[in-house]
XYZ file of C-alpha atoms in Angstrom:
782
model
C 126.846 94.296 86.494
C 129.089 94.545 83.392
C 127.015 95.048 80.268
C 127.725 94.000 76.713
C 128.979 97.396 75.638
C 131.545 97.297 78.411
C 132.731 93.859 77.307
C 133.138 95.179 73.786
C 135.286 97.994 75.094
C 137.710 95.455 76.481
C 139.059 95.134 72.925
C 139.712 98.867 72.723
C 141.506 99.310 76.022
C 145.028 99.275 74.605
C 144.037 101.699 71.857
C 142.597 104.114 74.422
C 145.653 103.769 76.671
C 148.010 104.373 73.757
C 146.069 107.431 72.637
C 145.861 108.703 76.172
C 149.606 108.747 76.657
C 149.894 111.229 73.794
C 147.193 113.742 74.649
C 143.648 114.426 75.750
C 140.691 112.109 75.289
C 136.963 112.809 75.534
C 134.383 110.033 75.896
C 130.669 110.805 75.564
C 128.935 107.791 77.107
C 125.256 106.843 76.932
C 123.465 105.277 79.931
C 124.582 101.711 80.607
C 127.591 101.853 78.282
C 130.162 101.041 80.957
C 132.033 104.301 81.530
C 132.980 103.445 85.122
C 134.167 100.040 83.973
C 136.228 101.673 81.219
C 137.920 104.191 83.498
C 138.665 101.569 86.152
C 140.255 99.299 83.529
C 142.202 102.213 82.119
C 143.638 103.095 85.543
C 144.578 99.484 86.283
C 146.128 99.014 82.851
C 148.259 102.147 83.195
C 149.618 100.771 86.472
C 150.166 97.287 85.045
C 151.948 98.626 81.951
C 154.405 100.420 84.257
C 153.521 103.821 82.872
C 154.178 105.146 86.386
C 157.407 105.500 88.317
C 156.321 104.209 91.707
C 159.739 105.092 93.133
C 158.735 108.716 92.574
C 155.298 108.024 94.127
C 153.544 108.634 90.814
C 149.809 107.885 90.677
C 146.898 107.796 88.295
C 144.527 110.498 89.543
C 140.810 109.679 89.230
C 138.368 112.519 89.928
C 134.654 111.806 90.283
C 131.524 113.610 91.490
C 130.414 111.896 94.720
C 131.856 110.032 97.684
C 129.835 106.988 96.655
C 131.575 106.972 93.268
C 134.956 107.287 95.011
C 134.284 104.098 96.952
C 133.010 102.315 93.835
C 136.089 103.243 91.814
C 138.487 102.206 94.550
C 136.811 98.822 94.886
C 136.854 98.210 91.111
C 140.504 99.188 90.648
C 141.564 97.152 93.697
C 139.798 94.087 92.330
C 141.326 94.477 88.856
C 144.853 94.911 90.208
C 144.516 91.811 92.397
C 142.507 89.438 90.223
C 143.429 90.365 86.656
C 146.975 91.652 86.984
C 148.223 89.974 90.175
C 149.396 93.263 91.673
C 149.117 94.724 95.157
C 146.034 96.944 95.562
C 146.015 100.504 96.907
C 149.253 101.428 95.096
C 149.643 103.657 92.051
C 146.333 105.484 92.017
C 144.292 108.038 93.945
C 140.497 108.499 93.682
C 139.048 111.796 94.882
C 136.101 114.102 94.572
C 136.991 117.660 93.578
C 136.847 118.749 97.209
C 138.921 115.772 98.306
C 141.581 116.641 95.728
C 141.568 120.283 96.801
C 141.993 119.189 100.408
C 145.048 117.100 99.477
C 146.609 120.084 97.711
C 145.934 122.626 100.450
C 146.766 120.297 103.344
C 150.248 119.695 101.914
C 151.086 123.421 101.756
C 148.594 125.341 103.972
C 150.992 128.222 104.682
C 151.101 128.959 100.951
C 147.505 130.243 101.139
C 147.724 131.760 104.611
C 146.347 128.854 106.641
C 147.719 127.345 109.838
C 148.955 123.758 109.821
C 145.969 122.732 111.946
C 143.321 124.554 109.915
C 139.745 123.282 110.291
C 137.362 122.329 107.483
C 133.853 123.376 108.407
C 131.221 120.655 108.148
C 128.577 121.410 105.519
C 125.822 121.288 108.137
C 127.554 123.804 110.384
C 128.287 126.016 107.396
C 124.580 126.091 106.550
C 123.680 126.785 110.185
C 126.037 129.758 110.374
C 124.648 131.292 107.201
C 121.086 130.700 108.365
C 121.835 132.400 111.689
C 123.332 135.415 109.904
C 120.268 135.696 107.682
C 118.056 135.633 110.780
C 120.126 138.332 112.488
C 120.113 140.678 109.495
C 116.635 140.084 108.116
C 114.730 142.521 110.346
C 116.864 145.503 109.348
C 116.600 144.531 105.676
C 112.908 143.683 105.509
C 111.718 147.128 104.458
C 114.037 147.139 101.442
C 113.556 143.489 100.503
C 109.771 143.735 100.802
C 109.885 145.456 97.431
C 110.147 141.966 95.950
C 106.911 140.839 97.622
C 103.598 140.774 95.790
C 101.580 143.317 97.750
C 98.286 142.517 96.074
C 95.359 141.594 98.263
C 95.885 137.862 97.626
C 99.147 137.696 99.602
C 99.290 137.713 103.393
C 102.226 139.945 104.351
C 103.043 138.128 107.590
C 103.113 134.776 105.864
C 105.140 136.220 102.985
C 107.676 137.673 105.410
C 108.101 134.352 107.203
C 108.607 132.413 103.977
C 110.888 135.090 102.545
C 113.238 134.770 105.522
C 113.328 130.995 105.203
C 114.001 131.094 101.468
C 116.694 133.753 101.830
C 118.861 131.207 103.652
C 118.884 128.999 100.547
C 119.426 131.993 98.276
C 122.457 133.230 100.210
C 123.979 129.734 100.349
C 123.855 129.482 96.557
C 125.070 133.049 96.199
C 128.124 132.341 98.371
C 128.891 129.090 96.523
C 128.663 130.832 93.158
C 130.811 133.753 94.350
C 133.523 131.328 95.441
C 133.249 129.487 92.139
C 133.899 132.833 90.444
C 136.749 133.423 92.912
C 135.341 136.777 93.927
C 135.277 137.935 97.564
C 132.982 140.306 99.479
C 135.390 143.248 99.137
C 135.313 143.327 95.341
C 131.543 142.861 95.354
C 131.153 145.801 97.740
C 133.262 147.862 95.349
C 130.890 147.032 92.522
C 127.829 147.817 94.622
C 129.156 151.314 95.305
C 128.392 152.081 91.663
C 124.695 151.211 92.142
C 122.596 153.887 93.789
C 119.093 152.433 93.442
C 117.454 149.285 94.820
C 117.953 147.165 91.707
C 120.768 145.137 93.322
C 119.242 144.787 96.811
C 119.204 140.999 96.729
C 122.929 141.030 96.013
C 123.518 143.679 98.711
C 121.883 141.491 101.320
C 123.692 138.350 100.140
C 127.068 140.124 100.133
C 126.472 141.262 103.727
C 125.809 137.655 104.703
C 128.846 136.528 102.682
C 131.106 138.998 104.507
C 129.777 138.026 107.938
C 130.156 134.355 107.058
C 133.778 134.760 105.997
C 134.521 136.627 109.229
C 132.925 133.761 111.149
C 135.174 131.283 109.352
C 138.253 133.373 110.080
C 137.308 133.580 113.766
C 137.181 129.769 113.883
C 140.405 129.358 111.913
C 138.325 127.387 109.415
C 137.518 127.104 105.726
C 134.532 125.504 104.044
C 134.598 123.024 101.170
C 134.160 125.740 98.550
C 137.096 127.660 100.012
C 139.244 124.543 99.633
C 138.861 124.497 95.846
C 139.509 128.220 95.531
C 142.567 128.025 97.802
C 143.937 124.971 95.985
C 143.858 126.894 92.714
C 145.445 129.854 94.442
C 148.276 127.625 95.696
C 148.908 126.236 92.205
C 148.913 129.743 90.720
C 151.332 131.064 93.360
C 153.993 128.342 93.343
C 154.987 126.963 89.942
C 157.432 124.557 91.586
C 154.613 123.025 93.649
C 152.459 122.713 90.510
C 155.291 120.969 88.640
C 155.732 118.479 91.484
C 152.019 117.641 91.432
C 152.083 117.261 87.651
C 154.929 114.802 88.060
C 153.049 112.962 90.829
C 149.871 112.639 88.726
C 150.961 112.117 85.109
C 147.543 110.697 84.163
C 144.187 112.252 85.065
C 140.891 110.407 84.584
C 137.712 112.452 85.128
C 134.397 110.689 85.666
C 130.939 112.325 85.406
C 132.513 115.165 83.438
C 129.059 116.491 82.524
C 128.920 117.677 86.160
C 132.232 119.513 85.978
C 132.304 123.072 87.297
C 134.349 126.079 86.302
C 136.823 125.525 89.140
C 137.073 121.779 88.491
C 137.921 122.349 84.854
C 140.494 124.994 85.762
C 142.159 122.755 88.344
C 142.354 119.622 86.208
C 143.487 121.574 83.178
C 146.232 123.153 85.281
C 147.343 119.828 86.751
C 147.234 118.060 83.405
C 149.143 120.716 81.538
C 146.894 120.146 78.504
C 147.908 116.493 78.170
C 147.151 113.055 79.641
C 143.587 113.918 80.564
C 140.615 111.626 79.906
C 137.135 113.101 80.466
C 134.166 110.727 80.493
C 130.562 111.798 80.863
C 127.124 112.066 79.303
C 125.872 115.615 78.651
C 122.382 114.148 78.338
C 122.506 113.077 81.991
C 123.499 116.496 83.388
C 120.913 116.739 86.181
C 122.747 118.779 88.836
C 122.887 122.195 87.204
C 120.143 124.016 89.123
C 121.466 123.427 92.636
C 125.235 123.203 92.081
C 127.824 125.048 89.993
C 127.939 122.113 87.525
C 127.584 122.880 83.807
C 127.630 120.304 80.949
C 128.903 123.064 78.673
C 132.438 122.481 79.915
C 132.450 118.902 78.612
C 130.756 119.881 75.351
C 133.321 122.625 74.746
C 136.096 120.122 75.474
C 134.661 117.773 72.839
C 134.235 120.539 70.286
C 136.681 119.940 67.442
C 137.038 123.625 66.591
C 137.765 124.720 70.149
C 139.999 121.751 71.001
C 141.401 120.212 67.804
C 143.863 118.110 69.805
C 141.186 116.216 71.728
C 140.526 112.659 70.549
C 136.901 111.587 71.043
C 135.786 108.006 71.575
C 132.026 107.372 71.550
C 130.431 104.949 74.003
C 127.030 104.688 72.368
C 126.264 100.959 72.748
C 124.319 99.845 75.812
C 122.944 96.447 76.759
C 121.005 97.668 79.772
C 117.452 98.105 78.477
C 115.045 96.308 76.164
C 115.064 97.771 72.619
C 111.609 99.313 73.127
C 112.802 101.237 76.206
C 115.961 102.294 74.348
C 113.721 103.534 71.523
C 111.597 105.512 74.009
C 114.673 107.252 75.459
C 115.924 108.021 71.955
C 112.515 109.390 71.017
C 112.602 111.793 73.967
C 115.925 113.126 72.683
C 114.680 113.360 69.084
C 111.365 115.025 70.028
C 113.138 117.570 72.238
C 115.739 118.486 69.628
C 113.338 118.605 66.682
C 109.816 119.303 67.970
C 109.842 120.843 71.451
C 107.372 123.777 71.398
C 109.928 126.051 73.119
C 112.794 126.438 70.624
C 115.321 127.751 73.158
C 115.288 124.446 75.096
C 115.858 122.234 72.060
C 119.538 122.178 73.025
C 118.722 120.301 76.239
C 120.201 117.160 74.681
C 123.427 116.713 72.777
C 122.521 114.989 69.507
C 125.362 114.847 67.020
C 126.490 112.513 64.270
C 129.855 112.947 62.573
C 130.430 110.113 60.089
C 133.873 111.463 59.186
C 135.093 111.027 62.760
C 132.914 108.006 63.535
C 131.122 109.897 66.296
C 127.472 109.486 67.162
C 126.392 111.257 70.332
C 122.989 111.339 71.991
C 121.556 108.119 70.528
C 121.690 104.835 72.428
C 122.477 101.810 70.271
C 121.556 98.271 71.271
C 124.192 95.539 71.355
C 124.879 93.662 68.115
C 123.810 90.075 67.455
C 125.954 87.517 69.204
C 126.950 89.778 72.067
C 127.540 87.754 75.254
C 125.249 90.052 77.235
C 122.499 91.257 74.895
C 119.713 93.696 75.660
C 116.680 92.164 77.400
C 114.178 90.798 74.921
C 111.294 92.934 73.709
C 109.114 89.836 73.916
C 108.939 90.311 77.681
C 109.108 94.111 77.683
C 106.389 96.453 78.927
C 105.851 100.184 78.528
C 102.773 101.672 80.122
C 102.189 105.433 80.071
C 99.212 106.464 82.146
C 97.959 109.262 79.946
C 94.497 109.844 78.564
C 93.241 113.265 77.454
C 90.947 114.843 80.082
C 91.677 112.034 82.567
C 92.250 113.704 85.969
C 94.315 111.907 88.621
C 94.696 113.223 92.171
C 97.920 112.618 94.140
C 96.203 110.031 96.345
C 94.730 108.269 93.331
C 98.166 108.051 91.762
C 99.581 106.432 94.915
C 96.712 103.941 94.992
C 97.151 103.205 91.298
C 100.867 102.479 91.669
C 100.655 100.454 94.883
C 97.466 98.423 94.616
C 95.499 99.543 91.578
C 93.938 97.269 89.004
C 96.578 97.565 86.288
C 100.354 97.261 86.608
C 100.300 97.824 90.392
C 103.120 96.838 92.699
C 101.054 94.646 94.995
C 99.711 92.328 92.299
C 103.091 92.171 90.545
C 104.898 91.270 93.779
C 102.348 88.518 94.387
C 103.050 87.131 90.896
C 106.821 86.944 91.403
C 106.545 85.567 94.956
C 106.529 82.020 93.539
C 110.063 82.493 92.191
C 113.153 81.694 94.290
C 114.100 84.869 96.122
C 117.407 85.381 94.315
C 115.670 85.010 90.924
C 113.013 87.651 91.496
C 113.234 90.838 89.402
C 114.314 94.126 90.915
C 111.873 97.040 91.054
C 112.009 100.754 91.853
C 109.523 103.580 92.207
C 111.202 106.864 91.280
C 109.754 110.196 92.365
C 110.723 113.792 91.468
C 111.176 114.925 95.089
C 111.675 113.455 98.553
C 108.283 114.445 99.986
C 106.468 112.270 97.466
C 108.793 109.394 98.339
C 107.992 109.703 102.050
C 104.272 109.325 101.392
C 104.863 106.311 99.180
C 107.128 104.691 101.786
C 104.460 105.092 104.456
C 101.872 103.496 102.178
C 104.143 100.506 101.479
C 104.806 100.092 105.189
C 101.089 99.939 105.973
C 100.663 97.191 103.379
C 103.647 95.201 104.670
C 105.481 95.539 101.349
C 109.242 95.219 101.742
C 111.070 98.317 100.543
C 114.280 100.309 100.843
C 114.696 104.074 100.567
C 117.190 106.215 98.698
C 115.705 109.484 99.905
C 117.192 112.490 101.687
C 116.975 110.513 104.894
C 115.501 107.066 105.336
C 112.411 106.409 107.417
C 114.543 104.289 109.759
C 116.800 107.285 110.362
C 113.839 109.590 110.911
C 112.205 107.151 113.367
C 115.390 106.642 115.382
C 116.068 110.378 115.577
C 112.425 111.006 116.532
C 112.762 108.539 119.422
C 115.905 110.287 120.701
C 114.116 113.605 120.305
C 111.174 112.364 122.406
C 113.507 111.339 125.235
C 115.236 114.720 125.224
C 111.909 116.557 125.083
C 110.911 114.810 128.297
C 114.229 115.707 129.932
C 113.617 119.373 129.058
C 110.346 119.212 131.035
C 110.743 116.265 133.432
C 107.742 117.258 135.583
C 105.341 117.379 132.625
C 103.017 114.364 132.812
C 102.024 114.703 129.154
C 105.654 114.393 128.094
C 105.999 111.257 130.211
C 102.955 109.727 128.524
C 104.397 110.570 125.079
C 107.678 108.966 126.087
C 105.934 105.826 127.337
C 104.010 105.479 124.068
C 107.181 106.046 121.994
C 109.083 103.364 123.954
C 106.255 100.821 123.887
C 107.173 97.696 121.842
C 105.319 97.447 118.539
C 103.537 94.250 119.589
C 102.146 95.915 122.721
C 101.181 99.038 120.777
C 99.102 96.935 118.398
C 97.334 95.324 121.370
C 96.456 98.738 122.767
C 95.138 100.015 119.435
C 92.749 97.096 119.121
C 91.533 96.984 122.749
C 89.500 99.940 124.115
C 89.546 98.444 127.662
C 93.343 98.213 127.641
C 93.605 101.745 126.348
C 91.386 102.942 129.225
C 93.502 100.990 131.728
C 96.638 102.833 130.619
C 94.780 106.158 130.755
C 93.730 105.381 134.331
C 97.326 104.541 135.317
C 98.579 107.950 134.302
C 95.516 109.684 135.725
C 96.440 108.324 139.182
C 99.851 110.017 139.018
C 99.502 113.295 140.912
C 103.188 113.972 140.527
C 105.911 112.192 138.621
C 108.121 111.799 141.690
C 105.655 109.301 143.190
C 106.019 107.189 140.059
C 109.781 107.421 139.760
C 110.614 107.001 143.454
C 107.745 105.148 145.184
C 107.887 104.921 148.974
C 109.075 101.520 150.159
C 106.242 99.501 151.702
C 103.436 101.456 150.056
C 101.330 100.303 147.109
C 102.926 101.227 143.776
C 100.409 103.614 142.250
C 101.662 102.765 138.783
C 100.996 99.019 138.969
C 98.056 99.008 141.346
C 94.653 98.037 139.936
C 96.122 96.729 136.658
C 94.087 93.654 135.598
C 95.882 90.310 135.775
C 95.500 89.745 132.020
C 98.020 92.528 131.324
C 101.135 91.435 133.230
C 103.365 92.875 130.522
C 101.973 96.331 131.307
C 103.418 96.148 134.820
C 106.781 95.156 133.352
C 106.681 97.965 130.793
C 106.005 100.581 133.476
C 108.802 99.212 135.657
C 111.211 99.364 132.694
C 110.111 102.942 131.969
C 110.838 103.902 135.574
C 114.373 102.493 135.400
C 115.172 104.222 132.108
C 113.788 107.616 133.126
C 115.726 107.563 136.398
C 118.912 106.760 134.533
C 118.376 109.496 131.965
C 117.539 112.100 134.602
C 120.775 111.272 136.394
C 122.676 111.609 133.091
C 121.013 114.900 132.118
C 123.786 116.854 133.798
C 126.370 115.402 131.400
C 127.499 117.194 128.216
C 124.894 116.704 125.512
C 126.974 114.241 123.451
C 127.520 111.978 126.478
C 123.824 112.190 127.318
C 122.913 111.087 123.786
C 125.391 108.204 123.939
C 123.827 107.068 127.219
C 120.346 107.156 125.664
C 121.633 105.334 122.560
C 123.061 102.484 124.640
C 119.718 102.074 126.408
C 117.489 102.282 123.329
C 119.226 100.549 120.460
C 120.744 97.158 119.740
C 120.880 97.273 115.956
C 124.396 98.319 114.806
C 122.987 100.844 112.331
C 120.950 102.550 115.054
C 123.919 102.561 117.435
C 126.070 104.141 114.726
C 123.333 106.678 114.123
C 123.257 107.555 117.828
C 127.011 108.093 117.743
C 126.655 110.409 114.743
C 123.937 112.371 116.528
C 126.242 112.729 119.548
C 129.079 114.023 117.369
C 126.685 116.402 115.612
C 125.351 117.863 118.852
C 128.835 118.127 120.334
C 129.858 120.283 117.381
C 126.800 122.457 117.920
C 127.614 122.773 121.614
C 131.125 123.950 120.792
C 129.770 126.535 118.363
C 126.930 127.608 120.695
C 128.200 127.320 124.284
C 125.089 129.157 125.545
C 122.658 126.568 124.167
C 120.421 124.700 126.549
C 118.949 121.237 126.019
C 115.849 122.695 124.352
C 117.997 124.087 121.521
C 119.415 120.649 120.769
C 115.911 119.193 120.813
C 114.907 121.670 118.122
C 117.827 120.551 115.944
C 116.692 116.938 116.249
C 113.157 117.984 115.382
C 114.430 119.562 112.148
C 116.255 116.336 111.282
C 113.402 113.986 112.116
C 110.886 116.076 110.167
C 113.336 116.188 107.256
C 113.347 119.972 106.985
C 117.085 119.912 106.480
C 119.313 117.189 105.158
C 121.190 115.256 107.827
C 124.672 115.262 106.289
C 126.211 111.800 106.319
C 123.149 110.033 107.718
C 122.399 107.703 104.849
C 123.798 104.621 103.183
C 125.313 106.445 100.213
C 128.862 106.069 101.490
C 128.588 102.292 101.227
C 126.914 102.340 97.797
C 123.657 100.632 96.942
C 122.746 97.392 95.219
C 119.031 96.742 94.463
C 117.674 93.576 96.112
C 115.484 91.109 94.169
C 111.808 91.419 95.031
C 112.344 94.440 97.320
C 110.896 97.795 96.240
C 113.390 100.642 96.030
C 111.900 104.084 96.697
C 114.182 106.798 95.353
C 114.279 110.189 93.760
C 115.220 110.237 90.107
C 118.412 112.064 91.035
C 119.431 109.350 93.511
C 118.692 106.639 90.935
C 121.377 107.820 88.509
C 123.941 105.086 87.964
C 121.526 102.337 89.048
C 119.174 100.024 87.147
C 116.152 97.839 87.893
C 114.144 95.302 85.923
C 110.898 97.186 86.526
C 110.683 100.966 87.076
C 107.784 103.262 87.953
C 108.178 106.993 87.254
C 105.669 108.982 89.302
C 104.320 112.549 89.231
C 105.466 113.344 85.686
C 103.392 116.540 85.515
C 104.125 120.006 84.167
C 105.002 121.163 87.708
C 107.943 118.804 88.048
C 108.661 118.719 84.304
C 107.660 122.062 82.771
C 108.164 122.998 79.130
C 108.924 126.742 79.526
C 105.409 127.571 78.351
C 103.376 130.474 79.804
C 100.943 128.280 81.716
C 103.619 126.119 83.390
C 104.254 126.541 87.132
C 107.851 126.662 88.397
C 109.235 125.521 91.726
C 111.723 128.410 91.800
C 109.016 131.078 91.492
C 107.692 131.606 95.006
C 104.015 132.362 95.457
C 104.682 135.572 97.390
C 107.224 137.136 94.999
C 105.934 139.757 92.545
C 105.933 139.445 88.774
C 106.755 135.719 88.847
C 110.385 136.518 89.632
C 112.753 133.706 90.537
C 114.637 135.667 93.155
C 117.477 133.132 93.411
C 118.089 133.498 89.680
C 117.871 137.274 90.008
C 120.423 137.319 92.859
C 122.868 135.151 90.910
C 122.457 137.359 87.836
C 123.250 140.388 89.999
C 126.352 138.551 91.221
C 127.454 137.821 87.648
C 127.031 141.487 86.716
C 129.016 142.647 89.749
C 131.832 140.159 89.246
C 132.119 140.992 85.543
C 132.040 144.775 86.021
C 129.121 145.006 83.596
C 126.370 146.329 85.815
C 124.235 147.338 82.838
C 124.013 143.677 81.800
C 121.542 143.031 84.610
C 117.915 143.667 83.689
C 115.305 142.536 86.194
C 113.245 139.592 85.019
C 115.554 138.328 82.291
C 117.326 135.935 84.675
C 113.971 134.511 85.770
C 113.053 133.740 82.169
C 116.453 132.127 81.572
C 115.963 130.106 84.759
C 112.707 128.714 83.345
C 114.514 127.493 80.256
C 117.462 126.126 82.255
C 115.149 124.260 84.614
C 113.153 122.867 81.694
C 116.358 121.566 80.091
C 117.475 119.867 83.279
C 114.089 118.264 83.908
C 114.022 116.858 80.380
C 117.377 115.258 81.114
C 116.062 114.008 84.458
C 113.158 112.294 82.693
C 115.700 110.710 80.334
C 117.662 109.436 83.342
C 114.477 107.978 84.813
C 113.547 106.154 81.605
C 117.018 104.682 81.190
C 116.967 103.121 84.678
C 114.515 100.473 83.413
C 115.792 97.211 81.977
C 112.559 95.525 80.909
C 109.408 97.191 82.242
C 108.562 100.901 82.531
C 105.398 102.481 83.953
C 104.963 106.285 83.930
C 102.185 108.120 85.826
C 101.226 111.693 86.722
C 98.921 113.568 89.096
C 97.219 116.977 89.305
C 99.193 118.140 92.367
C 98.106 118.973 95.892
C 96.400 122.280 94.979
C 94.055 120.860 92.358
C 90.992 121.582 94.523
C 91.870 125.299 94.478
C 91.753 125.360 90.707
C 95.543 125.071 90.405
C 95.690 121.610 88.869
C 98.857 120.423 87.191
C 98.728 118.961 83.704
C 100.506 115.892 82.316
C 104.035 116.933 81.375
C 104.245 117.742 77.684
C 107.055 115.193 77.123
C 104.796 112.581 78.738
C 102.085 113.382 76.202
C 104.598 113.213 73.336
C 105.936 109.849 74.524
C 102.393 108.594 75.051
C 101.542 109.442 71.464
C 104.741 107.759 70.314
C 104.094 104.567 72.254
C 100.458 104.613 71.206
C 101.469 104.180 67.585
C 103.246 100.909 68.377
C 102.335 97.590 69.928
C 102.918 98.812 73.467
C 100.202 99.788 75.858
C 99.103 103.321 76.699
C 97.007 103.693 79.837
């Protein structure tokens, strides 16, 4: 959807293009102001105005944050070139993520950075697996030294702490390696720094550097690089060959950077180098920087770029008008910014939002302005707006109560609202989303909606459809690991049973007993799979006539199991493809089966000694969602909310989207702390002493080693900084959640899963502040 602010920008396009040809431009854009629309128009206009020499293969280079955004940009620019300018699409521009751009640069001149022409880029999943394996191999020898970080008080079980420590170290080392590559520092220089440390104060870094070194050797053995290496090597290539850099500058005379608030140190260095300090437009919203705690992104790079003193040649254009939300919701988002900057009880986090007004330059950042009167696409009317904040002092809400309240409670619940809009034509029904802080909460909500037959779609780490399909494949393979195990056969039969038959069994005790008797008669599985000709089939004998479908189901099971047993000698990817063909008809499930086959084939190549049981364990990890299944979601195709269908998403996944009605769940001080002493923090593990955030401590040790200032590291200071950094990001995440809503916004909280142990969460302090703010107006407070 193109909002009113975007339409207003249409009048400024030529001014922006003209300015852009003479230097650098920064655009700070509020939510819903049309930044993607602006950049797409700018790229198309540059091509139309013949600012490029296509005979020299010149292109407008667009760099964005995600693959989804790449696809969105390409589609927008293609459409503009065809429909508005009558030009051929796909010519004169290139849209890439940072890693995609780095790949283009390195792939063109691999020998320049010591790579073979056929170098391999390691898949992110395999990269994580390798690092996890190295951690597992080294952990035992390191445990005695690392146990110094464990809380050895009587309240902590050492065996449990050791198990969790090993699991969490895999995440720590992954972030350590990413950060080291962002700093362009290798294991050798880090080892040199560690030689100057004689005590145990840098033990986390010592362990992580060992893993880093082993990991790099593993990459070299495979003739491979990972995605983080690509960026580092691309910069190295540009630094080494000035002629190559000049050719790329000529090829990409204009650089447009989207989501610049998520820029990293290496991204800024690369684009600055390619742009040569000119013809560079950076668009982003520092107030929507929500990726800083798990990536190398930092909104400070954009803010420094916009700073007049640091970059006097940068021209800033504000995009502060948005027609997305009703004025009352706009006011709520603005109040969150104002309260944080002026009243937050922790002064060091008051810089979480960028709030700046410069009347001399006509700049107003951090405040969303509604569209003016007469705009062709105005903000939704406040007459139909709703804000409900479920906050009452001393009102305790358990996690289950919150779910019930949102789905089918008495006030503002999904079920009653969906019944109200059911009378509307389907394409006229409002859109609705329930946004959660983390995936696990979304999974529980999705299961609850499914039980109530409420239509929904997921934007979670993996969808329930993916998890169910992978679980079914896992069940088949588990049987093939133990083909003589009768219990596994029964599990397989139940998993393959059609839903309609399963419902019949659940509601009929006699039918359930009949099936139990069938399997009880099987003394060995061979008699079931290969019955003797002429003898009574022990599987179908004595089945009552009223269940003829049961005989058919058992016969179908026999055929499938025979086929799969015969295929079990094939390579694992071919076995999975065989199972996929037999199980699935839906194109999405078939495609999923193919992806699983490719995934397992890669694992087989990396682990030639693996047996089928190892591959089953990998599928178990995927189906239980313990690790993200890279590429197994719908993000590559983008997402468009459907009228009357509930979207279940994390607040992170919701960025860039909008719905008519939005629920924000679990807004407690656990997910949204305020850097106050009583707040709990996800990064502070229960088994680590002194409330240390050992990931933050390891990264601080890395910074000290890479900067040759070992004395700058003092244990505990990084953990305190991490609290403030996390608080800042979560304030911005709440802002993103609020600004997804067009007309109706409902915010709830719960006490957390450990409330019965006396560890109850509290309503997030920003929630209380917003509740007090809304309570002084005409809008409802729960």
